[in-house]
Amino acid sequence: TRTPVNVTVTGAAGQIGYALLFRIASGQLLGQDTPVRLKLLEITPALKAAEGTAMELDDCAFPLLSGIDITDDPNVAFDGANIALLVGARPRTKGMERGDLLEANGGIFKPQGEAINAHAADDIRVLVVGNPANTNALIAQSHAPDVPAERFTAMTRLDQNRAYSQLAKKLGVTVNDIKKLAIWGNHSATQYPDLFHAEVNGKNAAEAVSDQAWLADTFIPTVAKRGAAIIEARGASSAASAANAAIDHVYDWVNGTAEGDWVSAGVVSDGSYGVPDGIISSFPVTSSGGNYEIVKGLDLDEFSRAKIDASVAELVEERDAVKSLGLI
Ligand code: NDP
């Protein structure tokens, strides 16, 4: 039998954590032949709730779950971690300035980056889900100088999945008919879901839609504001779909993306497409051999260029703000 893979989940007692842990333990994160050991990090007041979730995990008798550790100490939670899902974050509350939000998250992601640097396994792969995800990933990455920067990623897969489902509905096709629909930029309202490089049954998606007004004024804002629409309808933020996207992101990272297709992930920019070096921005990416690589050489028309530039400008602003706060 294989040695268990250590999977650390932060914010494990939260809504996303509750939707995520059972899927990890059932083998959906890494595959049906890979045993996992869960390492749950929570803040002290939420430890008891995390223990309750762990009791339920026990009660599922998952054959692939080889153990559960629960702690409020990042040094313990990331010890030997192979995969880390950073879900717990400080949400923006009423009246909170952006600087306060970034500072509060700096207080979470700086020590977590340091603990990953000091204690994680050599093959550590990190996915940041907690918002503002791209910038939280940048903070953690900048405090883990011994870990290759490309091991830190931010989640835009939920945005991608939302885009798939909106496009499928519009065209009366299924999501299986769609390929290469990626998100560029920040996981925020400025994100750019790109139909110009996407394909529907082998045809260009923007041409298949043939309705520039729908693309610009309905599709993009619907995808970008879907989180708010879920809160409005459900009375709570999306949790199962966010957990599902985190599973998709890690599964494809580890197992590779399909030939002739790509997915979206926030990865450290190498300067591709004029996105400044070092910021964590979403791109179309492929994975093989356990590495996400930016898809190179795509032509960007004026419309796409302007959308990407606007989202990247927001990421640069966030980076400059955390820099001036001394967080990176
Ligand atoms: P959720 O589990 O619902 O959300 C956790 C984080 O994921 C939030 O930052 C949220 O951002 C973000 N997120 C990213 N994408 C989505 C999406 N599509 N839909 C919804 N959320 C998304 O929050 P809870 O409050 O239920 O749980 C958070 C848990 O984290 C708590 O148990 C808390 O104790 C814990 N925590 C742990 C820390 C640690 O381990 N050190 C530090 C801080 C908190 P947004 O708010 O913008 O929706």
mmCIF file of C-alpha atoms and ligand atoms in Angstrom:
data_model
loop_
_atom_site.group_PDB
_atom_site.id
_atom_site.type_symbol
_atom_site.label_atom_id
_atom_site.label_comp_id
_atom_site.label_asym_id
_atom_site.label_seq_id
_atom_site.Cartn_x
_atom_site.Cartn_y
_atom_site.Cartn_z
ATOM 1 C CA THR A 1 0.000 0.000 0.000
ATOM 2 C CA ARG A 2 1.083 3.566 -0.691
ATOM 3 C CA THR A 3 2.228 5.999 2.004
ATOM 4 C CA PRO A 4 -0.580 8.444 2.807
ATOM 5 C CA VAL A 5 -0.374 11.922 1.323
ATOM 6 C CA ASN A 6 -0.598 14.639 3.977
ATOM 7 C CA VAL A 7 -3.318 17.139 3.104
ATOM 8 C CA THR A 8 -3.539 20.263 5.269
ATOM 9 C CA VAL A 9 -6.797 22.219 5.265
ATOM 10 C CA THR A 10 -7.077 25.573 7.035
ATOM 11 C CA GLY A 11 -10.423 26.974 8.150
ATOM 12 C CA ALA A 12 -11.459 23.341 8.357
ATOM 13 C CA ALA A 13 -14.523 24.061 10.515
ATOM 14 C CA GLY A 14 -15.979 26.550 8.036
ATOM 15 C CA GLN A 15 -18.632 26.064 5.357
ATOM 16 C CA ILE A 16 -16.213 25.286 2.545
ATOM 17 C CA GLY A 17 -14.219 23.020 4.836
ATOM 18 C CA TYR A 18 -17.350 21.031 5.608
ATOM 19 C CA ALA A 19 -18.054 20.526 1.912
ATOM 20 C CA LEU A 20 -14.412 19.761 1.139
ATOM 21 C CA LEU A 21 -13.129 17.334 3.763
ATOM 22 C CA PHE A 22 -15.471 14.458 2.971
ATOM 23 C CA ARG A 23 -14.576 14.596 -0.696
ATOM 24 C CA ILE A 24 -10.851 14.601 0.066
ATOM 25 C CA ALA A 25 -11.256 11.672 2.449
ATOM 26 C CA SER A 26 -13.292 9.711 -0.099
ATOM 27 C CA GLY A 27 -10.454 9.910 -2.637
ATOM 28 C CA GLN A 28 -11.777 12.574 -4.989
ATOM 29 C CA LEU A 29 -8.832 14.950 -4.470
ATOM 30 C CA LEU A 30 -5.986 12.639 -5.404
ATOM 31 C CA GLY A 31 -7.594 9.529 -6.821
ATOM 32 C CA GLN A 32 -8.916 6.187 -5.644
ATOM 33 C CA ASP A 33 -5.478 4.625 -5.138
ATOM 34 C CA THR A 34 -4.066 7.318 -2.828
ATOM 35 C CA PRO A 35 -4.584 7.202 0.934
ATOM 36 C CA VAL A 36 -4.684 10.578 2.688
ATOM 37 C CA ARG A 37 -3.968 11.898 6.146
ATOM 38 C CA LEU A 38 -5.912 15.075 6.954
ATOM 39 C CA LYS A 39 -4.286 17.833 8.975
ATOM 40 C CA LEU A 40 -6.854 20.402 10.048
ATOM 41 C CA LEU A 41 -5.880 23.926 11.083
ATOM 42 C CA GLU A 42 -8.373 26.139 12.859
ATOM 43 C CA ILE A 43 -8.314 29.163 15.111
ATOM 44 C CA THR A 44 -8.584 28.195 18.791
ATOM 45 C CA PRO A 45 -12.328 28.991 19.233
ATOM 46 C CA ALA A 46 -13.202 26.767 16.237
ATOM 47 C CA LEU A 47 -11.184 23.707 17.336
ATOM 48 C CA LYS A 48 -14.197 22.081 18.944
ATOM 49 C CA ALA A 49 -16.248 22.411 15.764
ATOM 50 C CA ALA A 50 -13.338 20.925 13.791
ATOM 51 C CA GLU A 51 -13.333 17.993 16.207
ATOM 52 C CA GLY A 52 -17.034 17.502 15.475
ATOM 53 C CA THR A 53 -16.324 17.344 11.748
ATOM 54 C CA ALA A 54 -13.505 14.881 12.429
ATOM 55 C CA MET A 55 -15.979 12.680 14.345
ATOM 56 C CA GLU A 56 -18.218 12.611 11.280
ATOM 57 C CA LEU A 57 -15.242 11.795 9.061
ATOM 58 C CA ASP A 58 -14.489 8.864 11.377
ATOM 59 C CA ASP A 59 -18.102 7.779 11.073
ATOM 60 C CA CYS A 60 -17.822 7.540 7.299
ATOM 61 C CA ALA A 61 -15.172 4.807 7.686
ATOM 62 C CA PHE A 62 -13.482 5.996 4.501
ATOM 63 C CA PRO A 63 -11.047 3.286 3.379
ATOM 64 C CA LEU A 64 -8.548 5.881 2.094
ATOM 65 C CA LEU A 65 -8.502 8.055 5.233
ATOM 66 C CA SER A 66 -5.522 7.040 7.304
ATOM 67 C CA GLY A 67 -5.793 9.633 10.086
ATOM 68 C CA ILE A 68 -6.836 13.134 11.149
ATOM 69 C CA ASP A 69 -4.817 15.684 13.135
ATOM 70 C CA ILE A 70 -6.443 18.845 14.479
ATOM 71 C CA THR A 71 -4.460 21.844 15.663
ATOM 72 C CA ASP A 72 -4.400 25.620 16.035
ATOM 73 C CA ASP A 73 -0.644 25.745 15.420
ATOM 74 C CA PRO A 74 0.441 26.268 11.796
ATOM 75 C CA ASN A 75 3.826 24.687 12.558
ATOM 76 C CA VAL A 76 2.029 21.461 13.429
ATOM 77 C CA ALA A 77 -0.581 21.700 10.673
ATOM 78 C CA PHE A 78 1.978 22.083 7.872
ATOM 79 C CA ASP A 79 4.454 19.558 9.228
ATOM 80 C CA GLY A 80 5.111 17.151 6.377
ATOM 81 C CA ALA A 81 2.303 18.644 4.258
ATOM 82 C CA ASN A 82 2.270 17.541 0.620
ATOM 83 C CA ILE A 83 -0.873 19.469 -0.323
ATOM 84 C CA ALA A 84 -2.178 22.543 1.498
ATOM 85 C CA LEU A 85 -5.612 24.051 0.938
ATOM 86 C CA LEU A 86 -5.690 27.487 2.536
ATOM 87 C CA VAL A 87 -9.390 28.121 3.007
ATOM 88 C CA GLY A 88 -9.597 30.064 6.273
ATOM 89 C CA ALA A 89 -9.331 33.814 5.771
ATOM 90 C CA ARG A 90 -10.592 37.044 7.264
ATOM 91 C CA PRO A 91 -13.733 38.044 5.392
ATOM 92 C CA ARG A 92 -14.474 41.678 4.679
ATOM 93 C CA THR A 93 -16.988 42.948 7.185
ATOM 94 C CA LYS A 94 -19.109 46.102 7.038
ATOM 95 C CA GLY A 95 -17.126 49.304 7.297
ATOM 96 C CA MET A 96 -13.815 47.516 6.852
ATOM 97 C CA GLU A 97 -11.297 49.381 4.684
ATOM 98 C CA ARG A 98 -9.319 47.451 2.116
ATOM 99 C CA GLY A 99 -6.105 48.137 4.054
ATOM 100 C CA ASP A 100 -7.641 46.591 7.195
ATOM 101 C CA LEU A 101 -8.698 43.524 5.212
ATOM 102 C CA LEU A 102 -5.252 43.051 3.704
ATOM 103 C CA GLU A 103 -3.597 43.591 7.080
ATOM 104 C CA ALA A 104 -5.841 41.033 8.804
ATOM 105 C CA ASN A 105 -5.071 38.502 6.080
ATOM 106 C CA GLY A 106 -1.380 39.301 6.292
ATOM 107 C CA GLY A 107 -1.630 38.209 9.917
ATOM 108 C CA ILE A 108 -2.925 34.836 8.713
ATOM 109 C CA PHE A 109 -0.985 34.142 5.501
ATOM 110 C CA LYS A 110 2.460 35.398 6.612
ATOM 111 C CA PRO A 111 2.807 32.910 9.487
ATOM 112 C CA GLN A 112 1.301 30.180 7.309
ATOM 113 C CA GLY A 113 3.884 30.888 4.576
ATOM 114 C CA GLU A 114 6.640 30.744 7.183
ATOM 115 C CA ALA A 115 5.330 27.486 8.607
ATOM 116 C CA ILE A 116 5.100 25.967 5.112
ATOM 117 C CA ASN A 117 8.677 27.063 4.440
ATOM 118 C CA ALA A 118 9.936 25.525 7.665
ATOM 119 C CA HIS A 119 7.906 22.317 7.907
ATOM 120 C CA ALA A 120 6.168 21.243 4.680
ATOM 121 C CA ALA A 121 7.358 18.324 2.550
ATOM 122 C CA ASP A 122 9.639 19.028 -0.436
ATOM 123 C CA ASP A 123 6.805 18.432 -2.899
ATOM 124 C CA ILE A 124 4.365 20.829 -1.165
ATOM 125 C CA ARG A 125 1.645 22.266 -3.415
ATOM 126 C CA VAL A 126 -0.486 25.104 -2.081
ATOM 127 C CA LEU A 127 -3.922 26.259 -3.220
ATOM 128 C CA VAL A 128 -5.293 29.455 -1.683
ATOM 129 C CA VAL A 129 -9.094 29.675 -1.597
ATOM 130 C CA GLY A 130 -9.566 32.291 1.154
ATOM 131 C CA ASN A 131 -10.117 35.802 -0.212
ATOM 132 C CA PRO A 132 -8.563 37.970 -1.477
ATOM 133 C CA ALA A 133 -7.106 34.700 -2.802
ATOM 134 C CA ASN A 134 -4.502 35.966 -5.286
ATOM 135 C CA THR A 135 -2.967 38.404 -2.849
ATOM 136 C CA ASN A 136 -3.187 36.019 0.102
ATOM 137 C CA ALA A 137 -1.276 33.510 -2.040
ATOM 138 C CA LEU A 138 1.330 36.175 -2.808
ATOM 139 C CA ILE A 139 1.758 36.927 0.903
ATOM 140 C CA ALA A 140 2.224 33.252 1.800
ATOM 141 C CA GLN A 141 4.570 32.668 -1.162
ATOM 142 C CA SER A 142 6.774 35.609 -0.298
ATOM 143 C CA HIS A 143 7.343 34.155 3.194
ATOM 144 C CA ALA A 144 8.361 30.751 1.847
ATOM 145 C CA PRO A 145 11.617 31.545 0.024
ATOM 146 C CA ASP A 146 12.801 27.924 0.064
ATOM 147 C CA VAL A 147 9.690 26.644 -1.732
ATOM 148 C CA PRO A 148 9.622 27.080 -5.535
ATOM 149 C CA ALA A 149 7.279 30.022 -6.186
ATOM 150 C CA GLU A 150 5.192 28.029 -8.692
ATOM 151 C CA ARG A 151 3.983 25.770 -5.871
ATOM 152 C CA PHE A 152 1.732 28.617 -4.654
ATOM 153 C CA THR A 153 -1.528 29.003 -6.571
ATOM 154 C CA ALA A 154 -4.860 30.776 -6.129
ATOM 155 C CA MET A 155 -8.278 29.442 -7.061
ATOM 156 C CA THR A 156 -10.113 30.747 -10.130
ATOM 157 C CA ARG A 157 -11.509 27.332 -11.044
ATOM 158 C CA LEU A 158 -14.925 28.155 -9.576
ATOM 159 C CA ASP A 159 -15.111 31.174 -11.878
ATOM 160 C CA GLN A 160 -14.182 28.903 -14.769
ATOM 161 C CA ASN A 161 -16.827 26.345 -13.834
ATOM 162 C CA ARG A 162 -19.424 29.118 -13.559
ATOM 163 C CA ALA A 163 -18.425 30.346 -17.022
ATOM 164 C CA TYR A 164 -18.811 26.809 -18.442
ATOM 165 C CA SER A 165 -22.303 26.476 -17.106
ATOM 166 C CA GLN A 166 -23.433 29.942 -18.273
ATOM 167 C CA LEU A 167 -22.095 29.333 -21.782
ATOM 168 C CA ALA A 168 -23.606 25.850 -21.978
ATOM 169 C CA LYS A 169 -27.034 27.260 -21.029
ATOM 170 C CA LYS A 170 -26.812 30.075 -23.566
ATOM 171 C CA LEU A 171 -25.923 27.733 -26.444
ATOM 172 C CA GLY A 172 -28.096 24.801 -25.399
ATOM 173 C CA VAL A 173 -25.105 22.463 -25.204
ATOM 174 C CA THR A 174 -23.581 20.577 -22.281
ATOM 175 C CA VAL A 175 -20.374 21.494 -20.480
ATOM 176 C CA ASN A 176 -18.766 18.472 -22.177
ATOM 177 C CA ASP A 177 -19.054 20.278 -25.507
ATOM 178 C CA ILE A 178 -16.896 23.182 -24.234
ATOM 179 C CA LYS A 179 -13.102 23.412 -24.060
ATOM 180 C CA LYS A 180 -10.418 25.978 -23.298
ATOM 181 C CA LEU A 181 -12.636 28.448 -21.455
ATOM 182 C CA ALA A 182 -10.288 30.206 -19.062
ATOM 183 C CA ILE A 183 -10.324 33.068 -16.575
ATOM 184 C CA TRP A 184 -7.641 35.757 -16.646
ATOM 185 C CA GLY A 185 -6.593 38.127 -13.852
ATOM 186 C CA ASN A 186 -7.894 38.487 -10.324
ATOM 187 C CA HIS A 187 -10.496 36.336 -8.539
ATOM 188 C CA SER A 188 -12.691 39.413 -8.117
ATOM 189 C CA ALA A 189 -15.333 41.362 -10.000
ATOM 190 C CA THR A 190 -12.642 42.448 -12.513
ATOM 191 C CA GLN A 191 -11.863 38.862 -13.638
ATOM 192 C CA TYR A 192 -12.019 38.149 -17.353
ATOM 193 C CA PRO A 193 -13.708 34.931 -18.545
ATOM 194 C CA ASP A 194 -12.387 34.554 -22.110
ATOM 195 C CA LEU A 195 -14.692 33.216 -24.834
ATOM 196 C CA PHE A 196 -12.382 34.269 -27.669
ATOM 197 C CA HIS A 197 -10.076 31.289 -27.141
ATOM 198 C CA ALA A 198 -12.765 28.891 -25.961
ATOM 199 C CA GLU A 199 -14.249 26.214 -28.210
ATOM 200 C CA VAL A 200 -17.728 24.744 -28.474
ATOM 201 C CA ASN A 201 -17.748 21.470 -30.370
ATOM 202 C CA GLY A 202 -14.543 22.595 -32.044
ATOM 203 C CA LYS A 203 -15.934 25.991 -33.088
ATOM 204 C CA ASN A 204 -14.785 29.298 -31.632
ATOM 205 C CA ALA A 205 -17.074 30.097 -28.675
ATOM 206 C CA ALA A 206 -17.285 33.856 -29.259
ATOM 207 C CA GLU A 207 -18.363 33.170 -32.853
ATOM 208 C CA ALA A 208 -20.808 30.479 -31.723
ATOM 209 C CA VAL A 209 -22.393 33.026 -29.380
ATOM 210 C CA SER A 210 -22.343 35.660 -32.162
ATOM 211 C CA ASP A 211 -23.818 38.176 -29.738
ATOM 212 C CA GLN A 212 -21.147 40.606 -28.565
ATOM 213 C CA ALA A 213 -23.644 42.421 -26.336
ATOM 214 C CA TRP A 214 -24.501 39.193 -24.463
ATOM 215 C CA LEU A 215 -20.835 38.364 -24.107
ATOM 216 C CA ALA A 216 -19.866 41.793 -22.755
ATOM 217 C CA ASP A 217 -22.979 42.848 -20.833
ATOM 218 C CA THR A 218 -24.492 39.582 -19.594
ATOM 219 C CA PHE A 219 -21.992 36.717 -19.642
ATOM 220 C CA ILE A 220 -18.983 38.453 -18.082
ATOM 221 C CA PRO A 221 -20.885 40.229 -15.278
ATOM 222 C CA THR A 222 -23.005 37.120 -14.547
ATOM 223 C CA VAL A 223 -19.860 35.026 -14.041
ATOM 224 C CA ALA A 224 -18.071 37.748 -12.086
ATOM 225 C CA LYS A 225 -21.037 38.455 -9.782
ATOM 226 C CA ARG A 226 -22.245 34.877 -9.354
ATOM 227 C CA GLY A 227 -20.978 34.737 -5.762
ATOM 228 C CA ALA A 228 -23.238 37.626 -4.775
ATOM 229 C CA ALA A 229 -26.199 36.039 -6.609
ATOM 230 C CA ILE A 230 -25.713 32.812 -4.617
ATOM 231 C CA ILE A 231 -25.637 34.731 -1.327
ATOM 232 C CA GLU A 232 -28.827 36.549 -2.343
ATOM 233 C CA ALA A 233 -30.608 33.279 -3.204
ATOM 234 C CA ARG A 234 -29.267 30.949 -0.535
ATOM 235 C CA GLY A 235 -28.741 33.371 2.303
ATOM 236 C CA ALA A 236 -25.206 32.012 2.599
ATOM 237 C CA SER A 237 -22.156 32.110 0.405
ATOM 238 C CA SER A 238 -21.330 29.336 -2.024
ATOM 239 C CA ALA A 239 -19.580 26.497 -0.257
ATOM 240 C CA ALA A 240 -20.107 23.170 -2.059
ATOM 241 C CA SER A 241 -19.277 24.683 -5.455
ATOM 242 C CA ALA A 242 -16.157 26.355 -4.028
ATOM 243 C CA ALA A 243 -15.071 23.032 -2.494
ATOM 244 C CA ASN A 244 -15.774 21.277 -5.799
ATOM 245 C CA ALA A 245 -13.567 23.758 -7.661
ATOM 246 C CA ALA A 246 -10.743 23.272 -5.149
ATOM 247 C CA ILE A 247 -10.948 19.529 -5.801
ATOM 248 C CA ASP A 248 -10.846 20.127 -9.581
ATOM 249 C CA HIS A 249 -7.829 22.456 -9.233
ATOM 250 C CA VAL A 250 -5.708 20.057 -7.196
ATOM 251 C CA TYR A 251 -6.800 16.922 -9.065
ATOM 252 C CA ASP A 252 -5.762 18.410 -12.409
ATOM 253 C CA TRP A 253 -2.525 19.861 -10.958
ATOM 254 C CA VAL A 254 -1.453 16.460 -9.686
ATOM 255 C CA ASN A 255 -2.915 14.212 -12.407
ATOM 256 C CA GLY A 256 -2.520 16.500 -15.436
ATOM 257 C CA THR A 257 -4.957 18.278 -17.720
ATOM 258 C CA ALA A 258 -6.546 16.654 -20.756
ATOM 259 C CA GLU A 259 -4.705 16.751 -24.083
ATOM 260 C CA GLY A 260 -5.998 19.622 -26.226
ATOM 261 C CA ASP A 261 -7.607 21.475 -23.329
ATOM 262 C CA TRP A 262 -6.612 23.889 -20.596
ATOM 263 C CA VAL A 263 -7.925 25.116 -17.234
ATOM 264 C CA SER A 264 -7.633 28.290 -15.145
ATOM 265 C CA ALA A 265 -5.463 28.890 -12.107
ATOM 266 C CA GLY A 266 -3.869 31.820 -10.344
ATOM 267 C CA VAL A 267 -0.144 31.209 -10.781
ATOM 268 C CA VAL A 268 2.995 33.301 -10.360
ATOM 269 C CA SER A 269 3.463 35.362 -13.515
ATOM 270 C CA ASP A 270 6.654 34.973 -15.532
ATOM 271 C CA GLY A 271 5.853 38.182 -17.397
ATOM 272 C CA SER A 272 3.715 36.401 -20.013
ATOM 273 C CA TYR A 273 1.113 38.568 -21.746
ATOM 274 C CA GLY A 274 2.584 41.668 -20.079
ATOM 275 C CA VAL A 275 1.435 40.550 -16.611
ATOM 276 C CA PRO A 276 4.154 41.815 -14.241
ATOM 277 C CA ASP A 277 6.572 39.195 -13.020
ATOM 278 C CA GLY A 278 5.863 37.763 -9.578
ATOM 279 C CA ILE A 279 2.199 38.649 -9.141
ATOM 280 C CA ILE A 280 -0.259 35.777 -8.820
ATOM 281 C CA SER A 281 -2.710 36.141 -11.681
ATOM 282 C CA SER A 282 -5.098 33.721 -13.354
ATOM 283 C CA PHE A 283 -4.073 32.417 -16.778
ATOM 284 C CA PRO A 284 -5.035 29.543 -19.043
ATOM 285 C CA VAL A 285 -2.759 26.759 -17.793
ATOM 286 C CA THR A 286 -1.999 23.141 -18.562
ATOM 287 C CA SER A 287 -0.511 20.619 -16.189
ATOM 288 C CA SER A 288 1.703 17.635 -16.760
ATOM 289 C CA GLY A 289 4.168 16.048 -14.392
ATOM 290 C CA GLY A 290 2.678 17.963 -11.463
ATOM 291 C CA ASN A 291 3.354 21.485 -12.717
ATOM 292 C CA TYR A 292 0.928 24.105 -13.934
ATOM 293 C CA GLU A 293 2.346 25.979 -16.937
ATOM 294 C CA ILE A 294 0.974 29.137 -18.524
ATOM 295 C CA VAL A 295 -0.338 28.574 -22.069
ATOM 296 C CA LYS A 296 1.861 30.737 -24.280
ATOM 297 C CA GLY A 297 1.415 32.568 -27.544
ATOM 298 C CA LEU A 298 -2.329 33.332 -27.554
ATOM 299 C CA ASP A 299 -3.339 36.409 -29.554
ATOM 300 C CA LEU A 300 -5.316 38.938 -27.556
ATOM 301 C CA ASP A 301 -7.628 41.320 -29.352
ATOM 302 C CA GLU A 302 -8.255 44.839 -28.066
ATOM 303 C CA PHE A 303 -11.306 43.815 -26.018
ATOM 304 C CA SER A 304 -9.510 40.993 -24.206
ATOM 305 C CA ARG A 305 -6.372 43.099 -23.749
ATOM 306 C CA ALA A 306 -8.311 45.885 -22.030
ATOM 307 C CA LYS A 307 -10.178 43.451 -19.737
ATOM 308 C CA ILE A 308 -6.984 41.660 -18.720
ATOM 309 C CA ASP A 309 -5.122 44.936 -18.178
ATOM 310 C CA ALA A 310 -7.871 46.207 -15.871
ATOM 311 C CA SER A 311 -7.843 43.069 -13.719
ATOM 312 C CA VAL A 312 -4.048 42.950 -13.612
ATOM 313 C CA ALA A 313 -3.967 46.638 -12.604
ATOM 314 C CA GLU A 314 -6.103 45.687 -9.589
ATOM 315 C CA LEU A 315 -3.662 42.899 -8.683
ATOM 316 C CA VAL A 316 -0.735 45.322 -8.935
ATOM 317 C CA GLU A 317 -2.582 47.721 -6.639
ATOM 318 C CA GLU A 318 -3.180 44.930 -4.097
ATOM 319 C CA ARG A 319 0.479 43.925 -4.300
ATOM 320 C CA ASP A 320 1.598 47.527 -3.762
ATOM 321 C CA ALA A 321 -0.792 47.849 -0.801
ATOM 322 C CA VAL A 322 0.535 44.730 0.960
ATOM 323 C CA LYS A 323 4.078 45.853 0.182
ATOM 324 C CA SER A 324 3.491 49.228 1.803
ATOM 325 C CA LEU A 325 1.989 47.440 4.834
ATOM 326 C CA GLY A 326 5.215 45.433 5.113
ATOM 327 C CA LEU A 327 3.370 42.157 4.465
ATOM 328 C CA ILE A 328 5.576 41.048 1.572
HETATM 329 P P1 NDP B 1 -16.168 29.790 4.196
HETATM 330 O O1 NDP B 1 -15.682 28.427 4.475
HETATM 331 O O2 NDP B 1 -17.505 29.979 3.567
HETATM 332 O O3 NDP B 1 -15.105 30.606 3.311
HETATM 333 C C1 NDP B 1 -13.730 30.582 3.614
HETATM 334 C C2 NDP B 1 -12.987 31.491 2.691
HETATM 335 O O4 NDP B 1 -13.132 31.076 1.347
HETATM 336 C C3 NDP B 1 -13.451 32.949 2.729
HETATM 337 O O5 NDP B 1 -12.284 33.770 2.705
HETATM 338 C C4 NDP B 1 -14.206 33.082 1.437
HETATM 339 O O6 NDP B 1 -14.101 34.387 0.929
HETATM 340 C C5 NDP B 1 -13.425 32.191 0.549
HETATM 341 N N1 NDP B 1 -14.030 31.870 -0.723
HETATM 342 C C6 NDP B 1 -13.360 31.770 -1.895
HETATM 343 N N2 NDP B 1 -14.152 31.496 -2.884
HETATM 344 C C7 NDP B 1 -15.381 31.406 -2.376
HETATM 345 C C8 NDP B 1 -16.626 31.157 -2.940
HETATM 346 N N3 NDP B 1 -16.798 30.976 -4.214
HETATM 347 N N4 NDP B 1 -17.689 31.116 -2.138
HETATM 348 C C9 NDP B 1 -17.546 31.346 -0.846
HETATM 349 N N5 NDP B 1 -16.388 31.614 -0.253
HETATM 350 C C10 NDP B 1 -15.314 31.647 -1.013
HETATM 351 O O7 NDP B 1 -16.143 30.669 5.515
HETATM 352 P P2 NDP B 1 -16.573 30.303 6.994
HETATM 353 O O8 NDP B 1 -16.655 31.606 7.691
HETATM 354 O O9 NDP B 1 -17.681 29.330 7.033
HETATM 355 O O10 NDP B 1 -15.319 29.499 7.529
HETATM 356 C C11 NDP B 1 -14.063 30.063 7.653
HETATM 357 C C12 NDP B 1 -13.352 29.268 8.694
HETATM 358 O O11 NDP B 1 -11.994 29.675 8.654
HETATM 359 C C13 NDP B 1 -13.850 29.509 10.107
HETATM 360 O O12 NDP B 1 -14.066 28.242 10.698
HETATM 361 C C14 NDP B 1 -12.689 30.241 10.791
HETATM 362 O O13 NDP B 1 -12.531 29.875 12.131
HETATM 363 C C15 NDP B 1 -11.540 29.734 9.970
HETATM 364 N N6 NDP B 1 -10.316 30.524 9.966
HETATM 365 C C16 NDP B 1 -9.168 29.795 10.151
HETATM 366 C C17 NDP B 1 -7.962 30.396 10.139
HETATM 367 C C18 NDP B 1 -6.793 29.533 10.352
HETATM 368 O O14 NDP B 1 -6.868 28.339 10.156
HETATM 369 N N7 NDP B 1 -5.672 30.116 10.737
HETATM 370 C C19 NDP B 1 -7.822 31.835 9.927
HETATM 371 C C20 NDP B 1 -9.073 32.503 9.695
HETATM 372 C C21 NDP B 1 -10.281 31.859 9.704
HETATM 373 P P3 NDP B 1 -15.278 35.493 1.098
HETATM 374 O O15 NDP B 1 -15.366 35.797 2.552
HETATM 375 O O16 NDP B 1 -14.812 36.637 0.264
HETATM 376 O O17 NDP B 1 -16.524 34.820 0.569
#
